[in-house]
Amino acid sequence: MSAYSAEALIECHHKIAPFVHRTPVMRSSLLDRMSGAELYFKCENFQKAGSYKIRGATHALLVKKEAGDLRGIVTHSSGNFAQALSLAARNIGVPAYIVMPESAPEVKKRGVREYGGQIIECAPTLEARESEARRIQMETGAEFIHPSNDPWVMLGQGTACKELLEDVGDLEIVVAPVGGGGLLGGTALSASFFGRECTPVGAEPLVVDDAYRSLKEGRILGNTSTETIADGLKTVLGTYTFPVLQQHVKTIVRVTEGEIVQAMRLVWERMKIVIEPSSAVALAAILKDAGRFAGKKTGIIISGGNVDLQKLPF
Amino acid sequence: MSAYSAEALIECHHKIAPFVHRTPVMRSSLLDRMSGAELYFKCENFQKAGSYKIRGATHALLVKKEAGDLRGIVTHSSGNFAQALSLAARNIGVPAYIVMPESAPEVKKRGVREYGGQIIECAPTLEARESEARRIQMETGAEFIHPSNDPWVMLGQGTACKELLEDVGDLEIVVAPVGGGGLLGGTALSASFFGRECTPVGAEPLVVDDAYRSLKEGRILGNTSTETIADGLKTVLGTYTFPVLQQHVKTIVRVTEGEIVQAMRLVWERMKIVIEPSSAVALAAILKDAGRFAGKKTGIIISGGNVDLQKLPF
């Protein structure tokens, strides 16, 4: 577990800093009143490629490049990681091959193309994604990076919380949405390394609550449905992210689809920022489980802002 | 014209500062590339009550309060000024009566009520608004403040550009949308007082191009249509704002409804901020008349972010 030291996270942050934005922290007096907490929004929706994913993608790429001749990079992602890896690869000068389900939102496909990534479409199943990614590895010699279940990716995602703690030193809680666990894992590591008794809390859609159940049962479980509006959170924990969550995360708050949409709408209407449903999950958790956060200095990782304006839920 | 000195604007800024946010200035490398200019977005969508209007409303209220016993304040506004005046009046401790057309967006009515303003609905004509406002003045002893055609309001609106010039000293152009002329007038005054050769440019929807035509003809003209998506810009110049524009503004760029929607969409999708159509008019003007702005350090007043999410144009 030596990869998960404070020193490793500091070095990671130092490495990726030239390639990512240091995003602002926003406040909202209205949402403070509504939640009863003191909220600090870490705005990764303003991040390059529109989400925190560029942090982990850049880190994993730089580590692989340092390790030797890198001929290309391949991943399977339905969304933000695809855009992020395309941009990171362009920044670093290697080709990026992105395996995407045909059903992925058009705005996300366009993003990948604009950042120079090459899209390979496949059926919307995990099996199809994985076999297509393997084929490309074989044909091109590209290396595979998983969107979340990768130690270097997870460390990179933790730099958002590191910055938040640098800006707001005495946070008592930090909330992040959980899908594959890269963001929540990295956030929990940063909270333990750089926080002063800062508790990480996960936020998850009720209909894909695999992380909640996995932590409860002590083993990685799947979901029977993927019918959530929070399209970034359909994935499940992996062999790298699960142990980190087991060690550091005691609480995952689950929210309904209606609560997600309501929180998303609040942020758009009152904070005037565009956030995607996955980000709204974190605020929804705070509004739902208000007792836990009352009077607490609470950080929220606003994970991204890539939304298809043609398919809004309001 | 002594009200329009640099000293008066500095004093105004000092007075209203405790009641307004100093909003951030945002950049976008994508929009820089698209426009060929160097763009600085003054984000009044993050302002209290969601638009720059709180600046002028607060200033006018404070001036009236200093002048003597203030028993209340009344205005007619279909939108942002209504919310702003309600909040400013609550901050300062006087009742606010807001005459609004029945047809005003629900999000704006709700805003007025939340800020403690009392709504009086009327038919959607200028005559109905004015007679209703007069009736309330008579009955309550409240004083009238016009949303734009008022020297104190105009000076207040100029503080947004003053802040922008403090943050980005050597702006060459500053673009503001023009409806009643309060924002463009105040912006032009700030540019002349505090800019180093900073040229103010107005941006106006083609279908309500009264300001463009008024400046050309040398007298205040009306519009035959109000069919623009930029609902904040339907009003016409007045006896206070017109002379300031005549003196300071040489250029107004007119844009089509399609150009407005396209610019609005660009900002939502790529900058991840919620701006209202009136704000998008300014960016649309820059994209349309690209030659004028090429290579120039250009400020844009993003006037507000109050949008009815139920009625989006995309």
XYZ file of C-alpha atoms in Angstrom:
628
model
C 0.000 0.000 0.000
C 2.997 2.307 -0.288
C 1.389 4.014 -3.284
C -1.096 5.565 -0.867
C 1.166 7.766 1.189
C 0.805 11.490 1.681
C 4.131 11.831 -0.117
C 2.807 9.955 -3.160
C -0.253 12.201 -3.297
C 1.874 15.333 -2.960
C 4.159 14.121 -5.758
C 1.146 13.273 -7.919
C -0.288 16.764 -7.397
C 3.036 18.313 -8.298
C 3.250 16.233 -11.498
C -0.229 16.935 -12.811
C -0.428 20.613 -11.792
C 0.782 21.950 -15.184
C -2.002 20.029 -16.947
C -5.045 20.784 -14.771
C -6.900 23.830 -13.469
C -6.850 24.681 -9.816
C -10.638 25.032 -9.645
C -12.399 27.577 -7.443
C -14.329 26.876 -4.254
C -17.820 28.401 -4.260
C -20.246 29.205 -1.452
C -24.021 29.676 -1.384
C -25.735 31.396 1.520
C -29.080 29.982 0.376
C -27.824 26.391 0.361
C -26.147 26.952 3.726
C -29.528 28.010 5.107
C -31.344 25.116 3.451
C -28.879 22.480 4.653
C -28.028 23.922 8.056
C -24.389 23.191 7.209
C -21.520 25.385 6.039
C -20.927 24.245 2.478
C -17.817 24.572 0.329
C -18.285 23.527 -3.279
C -15.102 22.372 -5.039
C -16.046 23.193 -8.630
C -14.558 20.485 -10.822
C -17.279 21.292 -13.354
C -14.905 24.147 -14.279
C -12.048 21.650 -14.690
C -10.457 20.986 -18.091
C -12.671 18.622 -20.109
C -15.472 19.426 -17.678
C -14.759 17.051 -14.783
C -12.226 15.902 -12.174
C -11.329 12.934 -14.397
C -8.464 14.807 -16.085
C -6.581 14.610 -12.785
C -6.405 10.822 -12.594
C -6.063 10.374 -16.342
C -3.085 12.714 -16.481
C -1.426 11.058 -13.508
C -1.779 7.518 -14.852
C -0.469 8.612 -18.252
C 2.554 10.391 -16.794
C 3.438 7.382 -14.632
C 3.185 5.031 -17.622
C 5.207 7.377 -19.785
C 7.979 7.604 -17.186
C 8.050 3.810 -17.017
C 9.029 3.470 -20.689
C 8.048 3.847 -24.320
C 4.293 4.561 -24.450
C 2.722 3.857 -27.863
C -0.819 4.807 -27.026
C -3.492 4.519 -24.426
C -6.862 2.807 -24.461
C -9.834 2.912 -22.106
C -13.521 2.103 -22.054
C -15.729 4.853 -20.711
C -19.229 6.073 -21.319
C -18.417 9.587 -20.398
C -16.144 11.977 -18.626
C -13.092 9.753 -18.378
C -13.141 9.375 -22.158
C -12.896 13.129 -22.704
C -10.353 13.525 -19.942
C -8.049 10.786 -21.204
C -8.257 12.139 -24.761
C -7.169 15.574 -23.599
C -4.494 14.236 -21.260
C -3.087 12.071 -24.063
C -3.016 15.017 -26.456
C -1.259 17.144 -23.834
C 1.367 14.450 -23.364
C 1.601 13.497 -27.026
C 0.305 9.927 -27.318
C -2.708 8.577 -29.229
C -5.869 7.822 -27.223
C -8.331 5.057 -28.219
C -11.697 5.301 -26.521
C -14.120 2.387 -26.456
C -17.599 3.841 -25.935
C -21.095 2.393 -25.960
C -23.089 3.545 -28.985
C -25.665 4.912 -26.544
C -23.300 7.445 -24.922
C -24.553 11.078 -24.914
C -23.660 12.985 -28.086
C -22.127 15.835 -26.068
C -19.612 13.390 -24.624
C -18.728 11.827 -27.993
C -18.197 15.297 -29.435
C -15.935 16.156 -26.497
C -13.752 13.108 -27.151
C -13.388 13.964 -30.829
C -12.579 17.612 -30.095
C -9.787 16.542 -27.755
C -8.311 14.307 -30.436
C -9.442 10.961 -29.064
C -10.376 8.154 -31.467
C -13.763 6.603 -30.680
C -14.453 2.905 -31.141
C -18.144 2.216 -30.607
C -19.378 -1.017 -29.063
C -22.508 -2.593 -27.579
C -23.502 -1.165 -24.199
C -22.321 -4.136 -22.113
C -19.260 -4.522 -19.937
C -18.222 -7.626 -21.907
C -18.316 -5.822 -25.263
C -16.305 -2.919 -23.842
C -13.608 -5.121 -22.394
C -13.128 -7.347 -25.435
C -12.983 -4.314 -27.735
C -10.394 -2.659 -25.496
C -8.293 -5.836 -25.498
C -8.445 -6.010 -29.293
C -7.108 -2.466 -29.573
C -4.329 -3.185 -27.082
C -3.229 -6.108 -29.223
C -3.432 -4.270 -32.533
C -1.817 -0.979 -31.556
C 0.365 -1.795 -28.565
C -1.544 0.804 -26.566
C -1.706 0.394 -22.804
C -4.971 0.146 -20.904
C -6.055 2.575 -18.199
C -9.190 1.829 -16.201
C -11.414 4.873 -15.513
C -11.461 4.306 -11.766
C -9.933 1.038 -10.594
C -6.288 2.061 -10.849
C -4.036 3.256 -8.031
C -2.580 6.136 -10.054
C -5.988 7.256 -11.242
C -7.313 7.175 -7.669
C -4.391 9.217 -6.347
C -4.937 11.769 -9.113
C -8.615 12.131 -8.246
C -7.598 12.780 -4.648
C -5.888 16.028 -5.631
C -9.245 17.827 -5.861
C -9.860 17.216 -2.156
C -6.235 18.113 -1.410
C -6.759 21.528 -2.994
C -10.060 21.959 -1.159
C -8.344 21.244 2.160
C -5.601 23.711 1.282
C -8.260 26.374 0.667
C -10.539 25.446 3.595
C -8.242 23.936 6.171
C -10.616 22.870 8.888
C -13.262 20.970 6.932
C -15.049 18.478 9.185
C -16.695 16.434 6.424
C -16.098 16.013 2.716
C -18.760 14.467 0.481
C -18.084 12.869 -2.911
C -20.304 10.821 -5.194
C -19.358 7.176 -5.642
C -19.489 5.166 -8.847
C -16.320 3.170 -9.514
C -14.823 4.593 -6.342
C -11.874 6.464 -7.844
C -13.078 9.868 -6.704
C -14.352 8.783 -3.302
C -11.227 6.677 -2.714
C -8.882 9.513 -3.635
C -10.968 11.958 -1.606
C -10.839 9.677 1.452
C -7.062 9.339 1.120
C -6.641 13.123 0.916
C -8.958 13.625 3.887
C -6.905 11.200 5.984
C -3.536 12.617 4.877
C -4.275 16.342 4.824
C -7.441 16.905 6.880
C -7.666 17.644 10.578
C -10.244 15.021 11.502
C -12.056 15.356 8.194
C -14.570 12.547 7.646
C -15.165 11.372 4.052
C -18.774 10.535 3.182
C -19.940 8.872 -0.009
C -23.150 9.754 -1.856
C -24.823 7.196 -4.115
C -28.039 6.832 -6.096
C -30.341 4.365 -4.359
C -30.967 2.407 -7.555
C -27.242 1.676 -8.060
C -26.213 1.385 -4.407
C -23.530 -1.244 -4.952
C -20.950 0.669 -2.908
C -23.296 0.931 0.082
C -24.064 -2.781 -0.065
C -20.472 -3.809 -0.810
C -19.173 -2.020 2.269
C -21.925 -3.548 4.381
C -21.277 -7.101 3.143
C -17.503 -6.827 3.008
C -17.216 -7.862 -0.647
C -17.696 -6.243 -4.056
C -21.296 -6.479 -5.239
C -22.910 -5.454 -8.528
C -26.144 -3.677 -9.411
C -29.231 -5.238 -10.923
C -30.283 -1.934 -12.505
C -28.446 0.985 -14.126
C -31.555 3.142 -14.366
C -30.169 6.282 -12.746
C -29.970 9.782 -14.161
C -26.493 9.979 -12.635
C -24.848 8.342 -15.625
C -21.367 8.708 -14.161
C -22.241 6.493 -11.203
C -23.427 3.313 -12.905
C -20.089 1.551 -12.550
C -19.129 -0.614 -9.577
C -16.195 -0.735 -7.180
C -13.033 -2.584 -8.141
C -10.154 -4.439 -6.560
C -8.151 -1.261 -5.968
C -10.920 1.109 -4.921
C -12.879 -1.234 -2.647
C -10.122 -1.781 -0.049
C -9.500 1.964 0.227
C -13.194 2.620 0.817
C -13.329 -0.252 3.326
C -10.506 1.305 5.295
C -11.525 4.965 5.154
C -15.234 5.367 4.432
C -17.770 4.573 7.164
C -20.815 6.263 5.633
C -22.525 6.232 2.275
C -25.777 8.193 1.983
C -28.215 6.966 -0.654
C -30.612 9.250 -2.509
C -33.565 8.817 -4.835
C -33.736 9.954 -8.446
C -36.178 12.698 -7.452
C -33.807 13.984 -4.799
C -30.986 14.070 -7.356
C -33.011 16.105 -9.847
C -34.190 18.501 -7.133
C -30.619 19.112 -5.919
C -29.398 19.592 -9.486
C -32.107 22.120 -10.132
C -31.298 24.023 -6.943
C -27.677 24.396 -7.963
C -28.514 25.503 -11.515
C -31.176 27.977 -10.386
C -29.536 29.417 -7.335
C -25.777 29.007 -7.791
C -25.956 29.596 -11.559
C -23.552 26.818 -12.371
C -24.050 23.856 -14.671
C -23.473 20.580 -12.842
C -24.201 17.075 -13.996
C -26.559 14.728 -12.148
C -23.680 12.755 -10.595
C -22.528 15.948 -8.865
C -26.019 16.691 -7.600
C -25.993 13.347 -5.789
C -23.559 14.785 -3.224
C -25.747 17.803 -2.428
C -28.850 15.620 -2.369
C -27.193 13.460 0.300
C -26.476 16.511 2.456
C -30.040 17.797 2.170
C -31.456 14.345 2.919
C -29.320 13.387 5.900
C -29.322 16.919 7.333
C -28.659 15.884 10.938
C -25.277 14.462 10.035
C -24.089 17.735 8.508
C -25.814 20.313 10.757
C -23.416 23.069 11.772
C -20.482 21.275 10.127
C -17.952 22.740 7.733
C -18.678 20.448 4.805
C -16.844 20.155 1.497
C -18.606 18.866 -1.620
C -16.743 17.654 -4.657
C -18.785 18.959 -7.605
C -17.473 16.301 -9.914
C -18.392 17.676 -13.326
C -20.592 19.701 -15.622
C -20.939 17.678 -18.808
C -24.653 17.595 -19.510
C -26.561 17.038 -22.724
C -28.721 20.180 -22.853
C -31.094 18.335 -25.132
C -31.949 15.862 -22.384
C -32.467 17.861 -19.222
C -34.643 16.403 -16.450
C -36.562 19.634 -15.885
C -24.108 66.377 -15.268
C -22.096 66.499 -12.031
C -23.627 63.199 -10.968
C -21.485 61.533 -13.617
C -18.030 62.185 -12.251
C -15.428 59.575 -11.399
C -15.753 60.738 -7.798
C -19.502 60.070 -7.795
C -18.957 56.581 -9.167
C -16.240 55.864 -6.610
C -18.506 57.075 -3.796
C -21.379 54.982 -5.159
C -19.173 51.888 -5.230
C -18.064 52.530 -1.670
C -21.683 52.898 -0.511
C -23.063 49.760 -2.120
C -20.061 47.500 -1.461
C -21.458 46.074 1.822
C -24.642 45.004 0.006
C -23.301 43.397 -3.181
C -20.875 40.647 -4.143
C -17.628 41.455 -5.838
C -18.206 38.932 -8.608
C -15.420 36.890 -10.197
C -13.949 37.371 -13.667
C -13.850 34.143 -15.690
C -11.868 33.133 -18.756
C -12.432 30.496 -21.433
C -9.628 29.311 -23.674
C -12.176 27.778 -26.054
C -14.104 31.031 -26.460
C -10.845 32.937 -26.863
C -9.992 30.621 -29.741
C -13.458 30.866 -31.259
C -13.603 34.661 -31.066
C -9.967 35.463 -31.787
C -10.169 37.919 -28.878
C -8.973 37.762 -25.279
C -12.189 37.593 -23.296
C -12.818 38.495 -19.659
C -16.281 37.583 -18.387
C -17.528 39.693 -15.479
C -19.911 37.198 -13.887
C -22.867 39.166 -12.577
C -24.905 35.973 -12.879
C -23.233 35.154 -9.551
C -24.409 38.490 -8.112
C -26.965 38.658 -5.295
C -30.471 38.173 -6.685
C -28.842 36.775 -9.828
C -28.001 39.932 -11.782
C -26.158 43.269 -11.781
C -29.444 45.048 -10.986
C -28.832 44.906 -7.216
C -26.045 47.450 -7.719
C -28.215 50.237 -9.092
C -31.198 49.357 -6.923
C -29.116 49.553 -3.761
C -27.535 52.816 -4.799
C -30.816 54.540 -5.619
C -32.350 53.334 -2.351
C -29.432 54.540 -0.256
C -29.476 57.959 -1.926
C -33.223 58.306 -1.322
C -32.869 57.146 2.255
C -30.120 59.685 2.961
C -32.360 62.404 1.516
C -35.032 61.862 4.168
C -37.744 59.644 5.594
C -38.321 56.767 3.133
C -41.666 55.016 3.608
C -41.327 52.465 0.842
C -40.231 51.982 -2.694
C -42.137 51.051 -5.825
C -41.042 50.007 -9.286
C -42.404 48.284 -12.348
C -40.253 45.528 -13.731
C -40.808 42.273 -15.525
C -37.739 40.741 -14.143
C -34.364 41.128 -12.565
C -34.823 44.659 -11.258
C -37.871 43.481 -9.328
C -35.889 40.851 -7.455
C -32.967 43.177 -6.950
C -35.046 46.019 -5.558
C -36.890 43.634 -3.228
C -33.627 42.376 -1.790
C -32.069 45.842 -1.598
C -35.152 47.168 0.208
C -35.078 44.290 2.684
C -31.371 44.895 3.317
C -32.052 48.548 4.008
C -35.311 47.988 5.872
C -38.065 49.548 3.754
C -41.067 47.893 2.070
C -40.822 47.192 -1.682
C -43.882 47.184 -3.978
C -43.285 45.550 -7.339
C -45.666 46.069 -10.254
C -45.224 43.092 -12.595
C -47.014 41.911 -15.706
C -49.023 38.747 -15.065
C -46.994 37.117 -17.830
C -43.631 37.442 -16.032
C -41.653 34.176 -15.641
C -42.597 32.234 -12.500
C -38.943 31.975 -11.450
C -38.780 35.765 -11.268
C -42.024 36.142 -9.311
C -40.809 33.545 -6.825
C -37.559 35.460 -6.474
C -39.410 38.672 -5.629
C -41.503 36.945 -2.970
C -38.504 35.201 -1.442
C -36.746 38.546 -1.072
C -39.770 39.990 0.699
C -41.106 42.126 -2.154
C -44.868 42.572 -2.532
C -46.076 41.820 -6.076
C -48.898 43.774 -7.689
C -49.845 42.152 -10.997
C -51.020 44.183 -13.980
C -51.678 43.856 -17.703
C -48.492 43.527 -19.797
C -48.503 47.073 -21.188
C -46.381 50.067 -20.270
C -49.523 52.112 -19.548
C -50.905 49.562 -17.089
C -47.571 49.345 -15.299
C -47.208 53.065 -14.929
C -50.726 53.769 -13.702
C -50.510 50.918 -11.202
C -47.182 52.216 -9.907
C -48.666 55.720 -9.514
C -51.610 54.336 -7.573
C -49.281 52.621 -5.108
C -47.199 55.760 -4.700
C -50.374 57.672 -3.770
C -51.689 55.042 -1.414
C -48.526 54.148 0.468
C -46.285 57.176 0.151
C -43.647 54.945 -1.437
C -41.158 56.539 -3.796
C -40.690 55.373 -7.378
C -37.437 54.038 -8.781
C -37.170 53.345 -12.496
C -35.320 50.109 -13.408
C -32.907 51.877 -15.733
C -33.691 55.517 -16.460
C -32.345 56.985 -13.235
C -28.955 58.610 -12.692
C -28.315 56.777 -9.396
C -29.321 53.453 -10.858
C -27.049 54.018 -13.851
C -24.076 54.920 -11.657
C -24.683 51.800 -9.579
C -24.709 49.577 -12.656
C -21.376 51.121 -13.669
C -19.662 49.571 -10.648
C -19.551 46.156 -12.343
C -17.316 47.581 -15.083
C -15.323 49.503 -12.470
C -14.496 46.228 -10.714
C -13.670 44.559 -14.021
C -11.232 47.367 -14.857
C -9.673 47.033 -11.406
C -9.120 43.321 -12.051
C -8.081 43.626 -15.725
C -6.510 47.051 -16.009
C -5.764 47.350 -19.679
C -9.045 46.276 -21.271
C -9.374 47.718 -24.767
C -13.090 47.073 -25.234
C -15.959 46.351 -22.879
C -19.236 44.926 -24.192
C -22.582 45.181 -22.405
C -26.103 44.364 -23.545
C -28.468 47.292 -23.963
C -32.144 47.401 -23.015
C -33.107 50.486 -21.026
C -29.496 51.628 -21.156
C -28.734 51.605 -17.421
C -26.051 48.944 -17.677
C -24.516 50.166 -20.930
C -24.631 53.778 -19.710
C -22.972 52.946 -16.399
C -20.452 50.715 -18.160
C -19.579 53.498 -20.617
C -19.111 55.964 -17.743
C -16.802 53.550 -15.906
C -14.838 52.863 -19.092
C -14.297 56.580 -19.636
C -13.423 57.299 -15.995
C -11.320 54.268 -15.121
C -10.213 52.678 -18.411
C -7.059 53.388 -20.350
C -8.605 53.952 -23.760
C -11.307 51.355 -23.150
C -14.087 51.530 -25.758
C -17.628 50.627 -24.652
C -19.680 48.630 -27.167
C -23.384 47.848 -26.884
C -24.985 44.554 -27.918
C -28.645 44.438 -28.855
C -31.138 41.949 -30.286
C -31.949 42.855 -33.880
C -35.706 42.635 -33.310
C -35.622 45.265 -30.533
C -32.840 47.462 -31.902
C -34.233 50.745 -30.567
C -30.892 51.780 -29.063
C -29.076 51.268 -32.377
C -31.694 53.279 -34.247
C -32.004 55.941 -31.546
C -28.289 56.680 -31.618
C -28.359 56.802 -35.413
C -31.329 59.194 -35.561
C -30.336 61.281 -32.561
C -33.618 60.805 -30.712
C -35.263 58.139 -28.576
C -37.172 55.612 -30.693
C -39.353 52.666 -29.686
C -39.699 49.116 -30.940
C -42.547 47.698 -32.963
C -41.908 44.183 -31.644
C -40.856 42.722 -28.321
C -40.431 39.206 -29.700
C -36.946 38.517 -28.403
C -35.767 35.705 -26.173
C -33.661 38.299 -24.349
C -36.516 39.335 -22.075
C -34.347 41.798 -20.146
C -33.737 43.886 -23.261
C -37.272 44.701 -24.383
C -37.290 48.123 -22.754
C -36.214 51.317 -24.485
C -33.785 54.122 -23.689
C -34.879 56.994 -21.482
C -34.155 60.649 -20.913
C -31.241 59.933 -18.555
C -29.660 56.975 -20.316
C -29.914 58.212 -23.912
C -27.665 61.282 -23.515
C -24.966 59.199 -21.799
C -25.026 56.674 -24.629
C -24.976 59.489 -27.190
C -21.858 60.906 -25.610
C -19.927 57.720 -24.932
C -21.111 54.858 -27.158
C -20.204 54.835 -30.847
C -21.012 51.208 -31.635
C -23.948 48.916 -31.068
C -23.736 45.433 -32.601
C -27.059 43.773 -33.403
C -27.594 40.016 -33.293
C -30.312 37.622 -34.371
C -32.325 35.381 -32.061
C -30.487 32.338 -33.417
C -27.131 33.924 -32.656
C -28.283 34.664 -29.101
C -29.355 31.064 -28.464
C -26.145 29.710 -29.961
C -23.986 31.955 -27.753
C -26.041 31.061 -24.685
C -25.604 27.392 -25.405
C -21.859 27.777 -25.879
C -21.508 29.394 -22.467
C -23.653 26.786 -20.705
C -21.923 23.852 -22.397
C -18.378 25.030 -22.331
C -18.046 27.478 -19.435
C -20.523 25.521 -17.258
C -22.272 28.632 -16.042
C -25.945 29.513 -16.246
C -26.477 32.818 -18.046
C -29.701 34.348 -19.243
C -30.351 35.176 -22.897
C -29.721 38.907 -22.350
C -26.174 38.070 -21.269
C -25.619 35.867 -24.286
C -26.340 38.863 -26.526
C -22.952 40.328 -25.601
C -21.016 37.195 -26.547
C -23.086 36.791 -29.703
C -22.045 40.306 -30.744
C -18.373 39.454 -30.272
C -18.648 36.248 -32.290
C -20.589 38.026 -35.036
C -18.446 41.126 -35.464
C -15.190 39.213 -34.938
C -12.990 41.671 -36.826
C -13.725 44.439 -34.340
C -12.532 42.356 -31.388
C -9.678 40.347 -32.972
C -6.625 40.304 -30.722
C -8.247 42.778 -28.300
C -8.501 42.434 -24.545
C -12.267 42.472 -24.306
C -14.472 42.591 -21.223
C -18.016 41.211 -21.288
C -20.577 42.058 -18.665
C -22.463 38.793 -18.069
C -25.510 40.585 -16.795
C -27.409 37.788 -15.062
C -28.389 34.166 -14.677
C -32.106 34.168 -13.937
C -33.588 31.650 -16.339
C -36.784 29.640 -16.172
C -35.450 26.085 -16.533
C -38.877 25.024 -17.725
C -38.566 27.221 -20.812
C -35.110 26.708 -22.212
C -34.477 27.382 -25.909
C -32.508 24.194 -26.439
